[in-house]
CSV table of C-alpha atoms in Angstrom, one decimal:
chain,number,residue,atom,x,y,z
A,1,MET,CA,17.6,-34.4,-74.6
A,2,LYS,CA,17.9,-38.2,-73.8
A,3,LEU,CA,17.8,-38.9,-70.2
A,4,ILE,CA,17.6,-42.0,-67.6
A,5,MET,CA,16.1,-41.4,-64.2
A,6,LEU,CA,17.7,-43.2,-61.3
A,7,GLY,CA,17.2,-43.2,-57.6
A,8,PRO,CA,15.8,-45.3,-54.8
A,9,PRO,CA,12.1,-46.2,-54.6
A,10,GLY,CA,10.1,-43.3,-53.1
A,11,ALA,CA,12.8,-40.8,-54.3
A,12,GLY,CA,10.3,-39.1,-56.7
A,13,LYS,CA,11.6,-40.3,-59.9
A,14,GLY,CA,8.2,-40.6,-61.6
A,15,THR,CA,7.1,-37.0,-60.4
A,16,GLN,CA,10.3,-35.4,-61.6
A,17,ALA,CA,10.3,-37.2,-64.9
A,18,ALA,CA,6.8,-36.0,-65.4
A,19,LYS,CA,7.8,-32.4,-64.7
A,20,LEU,CA,11.0,-32.8,-66.7
A,21,SER,CA,9.0,-34.1,-69.7
A,22,VAL,CA,6.8,-30.9,-69.7
A,23,SER,CA,9.9,-28.5,-69.2
A,24,LEU,CA,12.0,-30.3,-71.9
A,25,SER,CA,9.2,-31.1,-74.4
A,26,VAL,CA,10.3,-34.8,-74.5
A,27,PRO,CA,8.2,-37.9,-73.7
A,28,THR,CA,8.6,-40.0,-70.5
A,29,LEU,CA,8.7,-43.8,-71.1
A,30,SER,CA,8.6,-46.8,-68.8
A,31,THR,CA,9.7,-50.2,-69.7
A,32,GLY,CA,6.0,-51.5,-69.4
A,33,HIS,CA,4.7,-48.8,-71.7
A,34,ILE,CA,7.5,-49.7,-74.3
A,35,LEU,CA,6.8,-53.4,-74.0
A,36,ARG,CA,3.1,-53.1,-74.4
A,37,THR,CA,3.4,-50.8,-77.2
A,38,ALA,CA,5.9,-52.9,-79.1
A,39,ILE,CA,3.8,-55.9,-78.8
A,40,LYS,CA,0.5,-54.1,-79.9
A,41,GLU,CA,2.3,-52.6,-83.0
A,42,GLY,CA,3.8,-56.1,-83.9
A,43,LEU,CA,7.4,-55.1,-83.7
A,44,PRO,CA,9.5,-58.2,-84.1
A,45,VAL,CA,11.3,-58.0,-80.9
A,46,GLY,CA,7.9,-57.1,-79.1
A,47,LEU,CA,6.4,-60.4,-80.4
A,48,GLN,CA,9.7,-62.1,-79.1
A,49,ALA,CA,9.0,-60.6,-75.8
A,50,LYS,CA,5.2,-61.7,-75.8
A,51,GLU,CA,6.3,-65.4,-76.4
A,52,PHE,CA,8.1,-65.4,-73.0
A,53,MET,CA,5.2,-63.5,-71.4
A,54,ASP,CA,2.5,-65.8,-72.7
A,55,ALA,CA,4.6,-68.7,-71.5
A,56,GLY,CA,4.6,-67.2,-67.9
A,57,LYS,CA,8.4,-66.6,-68.1
A,58,LEU,CA,10.5,-63.5,-67.2
A,59,VAL,CA,11.6,-61.7,-70.4
A,60,PRO,CA,15.4,-61.9,-70.6
A,61,ASP,CA,17.3,-58.7,-70.4
A,62,ASP,CA,18.6,-58.8,-73.8
A,63,VAL,CA,15.1,-59.3,-75.2
A,64,VAL,CA,13.7,-56.4,-73.1
A,65,LEU,CA,16.6,-53.9,-74.1
A,66,GLY,CA,16.1,-55.0,-77.6
A,67,VAL,CA,12.5,-53.7,-77.5
A,68,VAL,CA,13.6,-50.6,-75.8
A,69,LYS,CA,16.4,-50.1,-78.5
A,70,ASP,CA,13.9,-50.7,-81.5
A,71,PHE,CA,11.2,-48.5,-79.7
A,72,LEU,CA,13.6,-45.5,-79.3
A,73,ALA,CA,14.6,-45.8,-83.0
A,74,LYS,CA,11.1,-44.4,-84.0
A,75,ASP,CA,11.2,-40.8,-85.4
A,76,GLU,CA,9.0,-39.5,-82.7
A,77,PHE,CA,11.9,-40.1,-80.0
A,78,ARG,CA,14.6,-38.9,-82.2
A,79,ASP,CA,14.7,-35.5,-80.4
A,80,GLY,CA,14.8,-37.0,-76.9
A,81,TYR,CA,13.1,-39.0,-74.2
A,82,ILE,CA,13.3,-39.8,-70.5
A,83,LEU,CA,13.5,-43.5,-69.5
A,84,ASP,CA,12.0,-44.3,-66.2
A,85,GLY,CA,12.6,-47.9,-65.0
A,86,VAL,CA,15.3,-49.0,-67.2
A,87,PRO,CA,18.1,-50.0,-66.7
A,88,ARG,CA,17.6,-51.6,-63.5
A,89,THR,CA,20.6,-53.5,-63.1
A,90,LEU,CA,24.3,-53.1,-64.1
A,91,ALA,CA,24.0,-55.8,-66.6
A,92,GLN,CA,21.0,-53.9,-68.3
A,93,ALA,CA,23.1,-50.7,-68.4
A,94,GLU,CA,25.9,-52.6,-70.1
A,95,ILE,CA,23.6,-54.2,-72.7
A,96,LEU,CA,22.0,-50.8,-73.4
A,97,GLU,CA,25.4,-49.4,-74.2
A,98,LYS,CA,26.4,-52.3,-76.5
A,99,LEU,CA,23.1,-52.0,-78.3
A,100,GLY,CA,24.0,-48.5,-79.1
A,101,VAL,CA,21.4,-46.6,-77.0
A,102,GLN,CA,22.9,-43.2,-76.3
A,103,ILE,CA,22.0,-41.1,-73.5
A,104,ASP,CA,23.0,-37.4,-72.6
A,105,ALA,CA,22.7,-37.9,-68.9
A,106,ALA,CA,21.7,-40.2,-66.0
A,107,VAL,CA,19.8,-38.2,-63.4
A,108,SER,CA,20.2,-39.7,-59.9
A,109,ILE,CA,18.0,-38.3,-57.3
A,110,GLU,CA,19.7,-38.8,-54.0
A,111,ILE,CA,17.9,-39.3,-50.6
A,112,SER,CA,18.6,-41.3,-47.5
A,113,ASP,CA,16.8,-44.5,-46.5
A,114,GLU,CA,15.4,-42.8,-43.4
A,115,ILE,CA,13.7,-40.0,-45.3
A,116,ILE,CA,12.4,-42.5,-47.9
A,117,GLU,CA,10.8,-44.6,-45.0
A,118,HIS,CA,9.3,-41.6,-43.5
A,119,ARG,CA,7.9,-40.3,-46.8
A,120,MET,CA,6.4,-43.6,-47.6
A,121,GLN,CA,4.6,-43.9,-44.3
A,122,ALA,CA,3.0,-40.6,-45.0
A,123,ARG,CA,1.8,-41.6,-48.3
A,124,ARG,CA,-1.9,-42.3,-49.0
A,125,VAL,CA,-3.4,-43.5,-52.4
A,126,CYS,CA,-6.8,-43.8,-53.7
A,127,PRO,CA,-7.8,-47.3,-54.6
A,128,LYS,CA,-10.4,-46.0,-57.2
A,129,CYS,CA,-8.8,-43.4,-59.2
A,130,GLY,CA,-5.0,-43.8,-58.4
A,131,ALA,CA,-4.4,-40.2,-57.0
A,132,SER,CA,-1.6,-39.9,-54.4
A,133,PHE,CA,-1.3,-37.6,-51.4
A,134,SER,CA,1.2,-37.1,-48.8
A,135,LEU,CA,0.0,-36.3,-45.3
A,136,GLU,CA,2.8,-33.7,-45.0
A,137,ALA,CA,3.6,-32.4,-48.5
A,138,ASN,CA,0.1,-32.5,-50.1
A,139,PRO,CA,-2.5,-33.7,-47.7
A,140,PRO,CA,-6.3,-34.3,-48.8
A,141,LYS,CA,-8.8,-31.5,-48.2
A,142,VAL,CA,-10.7,-33.8,-46.1
A,143,GLU,CA,-8.7,-36.3,-43.8
A,144,ASN,CA,-8.3,-39.5,-45.4
A,145,ILE,CA,-10.7,-38.8,-48.4
A,146,CYS,CA,-9.6,-38.4,-52.1
A,147,ASP,CA,-10.0,-34.9,-53.4
A,148,GLU,CA,-10.7,-36.4,-56.8
A,149,CYS,CA,-13.5,-39.0,-56.4
A,150,GLY,CA,-14.4,-38.9,-52.7
A,151,GLU,CA,-13.0,-42.5,-52.2
A,152,THR,CA,-11.4,-43.5,-48.7
A,153,LEU,CA,-7.6,-43.4,-49.1
A,154,VAL,CA,-5.4,-46.3,-48.1
A,155,ILE,CA,-1.7,-47.2,-47.7
A,156,ARG,CA,-0.3,-49.4,-50.5
A,157,ASP,CA,1.3,-52.6,-49.5
A,158,ASP,CA,4.5,-51.4,-51.1
A,159,ASP,CA,4.6,-48.4,-48.7
A,160,LYS,CA,4.6,-50.6,-45.6
A,161,PRO,CA,7.7,-50.0,-43.5
A,162,GLU,CA,8.8,-53.7,-44.0
A,163,THR,CA,8.2,-53.7,-47.7
A,164,VAL,CA,9.9,-50.3,-48.2
A,165,ARG,CA,13.0,-51.8,-46.3
A,166,GLN,CA,13.1,-54.7,-48.7
A,167,ARG,CA,12.6,-52.7,-51.7
A,168,LEU,CA,15.5,-50.4,-50.6
A,169,ALA,CA,17.8,-53.4,-49.9
A,170,VAL,CA,17.1,-54.7,-53.4
A,171,TYR,CA,17.8,-51.2,-54.8
A,172,HIS,CA,21.1,-50.9,-53.1
A,173,ALA,CA,22.3,-54.4,-54.2
A,174,GLU,CA,21.1,-54.5,-57.8
A,175,THR,CA,20.4,-50.9,-59.0
A,176,GLU,CA,22.8,-48.5,-57.1
A,177,PRO,CA,25.9,-49.9,-59.1
A,178,ILE,CA,24.4,-48.3,-62.2
A,179,ILE,CA,25.3,-44.9,-60.5
A,180,ASP,CA,29.2,-45.6,-60.7
A,181,PHE,CA,28.9,-47.1,-64.3
A,182,TYR,CA,27.4,-43.6,-65.5
A,183,LYS,CA,29.7,-41.6,-63.3
A,184,GLN,CA,32.7,-43.2,-64.9
A,185,ARG,CA,31.3,-42.2,-68.3
A,186,GLY,CA,30.9,-38.6,-67.3
A,187,LYS,CA,27.0,-38.9,-67.8
A,188,LEU,CA,25.9,-38.8,-64.2
A,189,ILE,CA,24.0,-35.8,-62.6
A,190,ALA,CA,23.4,-36.2,-59.0
A,191,VAL,CA,20.7,-34.0,-57.2
A,192,ASP,CA,19.7,-33.8,-53.6
A,193,GLY,CA,16.1,-34.8,-53.4
A,194,THR,CA,15.5,-34.2,-49.7
A,195,SER,CA,13.8,-30.6,-50.4
A,196,SER,CA,10.3,-30.0,-51.8
A,197,VAL,CA,9.3,-31.4,-55.2
A,198,GLU,CA,9.5,-27.9,-56.7
A,199,GLU,CA,12.9,-27.1,-55.4
A,200,THR,CA,14.1,-30.5,-56.6
A,201,THR,CA,12.9,-29.8,-60.0
A,202,LYS,CA,14.7,-26.4,-59.9
A,203,LYS,CA,17.8,-28.1,-59.1
A,204,LEU,CA,17.5,-30.6,-61.9
A,205,MET,CA,16.8,-28.1,-64.5
A,206,LYS,CA,20.0,-26.2,-63.3
A,207,ALA,CA,22.0,-29.2,-63.6
A,208,LEU,CA,20.8,-30.1,-67.0
A,209,GLU,CA,21.8,-26.6,-68.4
A,210,ASN,CA,25.4,-27.9,-68.5
A,211,VAL,CA,24.4,-31.2,-70.6
A,212,LYS,CA,25.6,-31.0,-74.2
């Protein structure tokens, strides 16, 4: 199965992608991982992207998505994959389609801005090992201390209220139009993400049963 994960920042896309990856036995891929691997392996489009990166410039959409297309053409991804972080804009979705990158479904995790802000304010991360906790859903065993390594937990800058609101504004302006793009093509699966992680996963798996 070939999927794209959509949803606002903080909706749990990464968490759900990881769970779907295990359940569906397909790899989860981020744009960053694809770019780094393509450059490391010396793929032509990867080297082209590296030229922009070495010059301190943003890699153009057509180059980034060219890397994605060539990477996904590998035999190991023939049976499926989950893309997390691409496409980010309507233009990118259109380029992917023109490049012939086919997907079975675009999975949209839907959740209100108010709940996102509340969740982000409850999130704590470990600056040492990267473990993530929620003061409500999965609090650390010892208050403000990482279960894994004992480091003091912190609030990421990205999770501060003013930053979250800015990230949500960017999402609504630049990424949300992709939802209609895939809806018009009959590829959209929208799932309410306000319940627990486990319940959201169940809803996603149920919805994916109807995907051909």
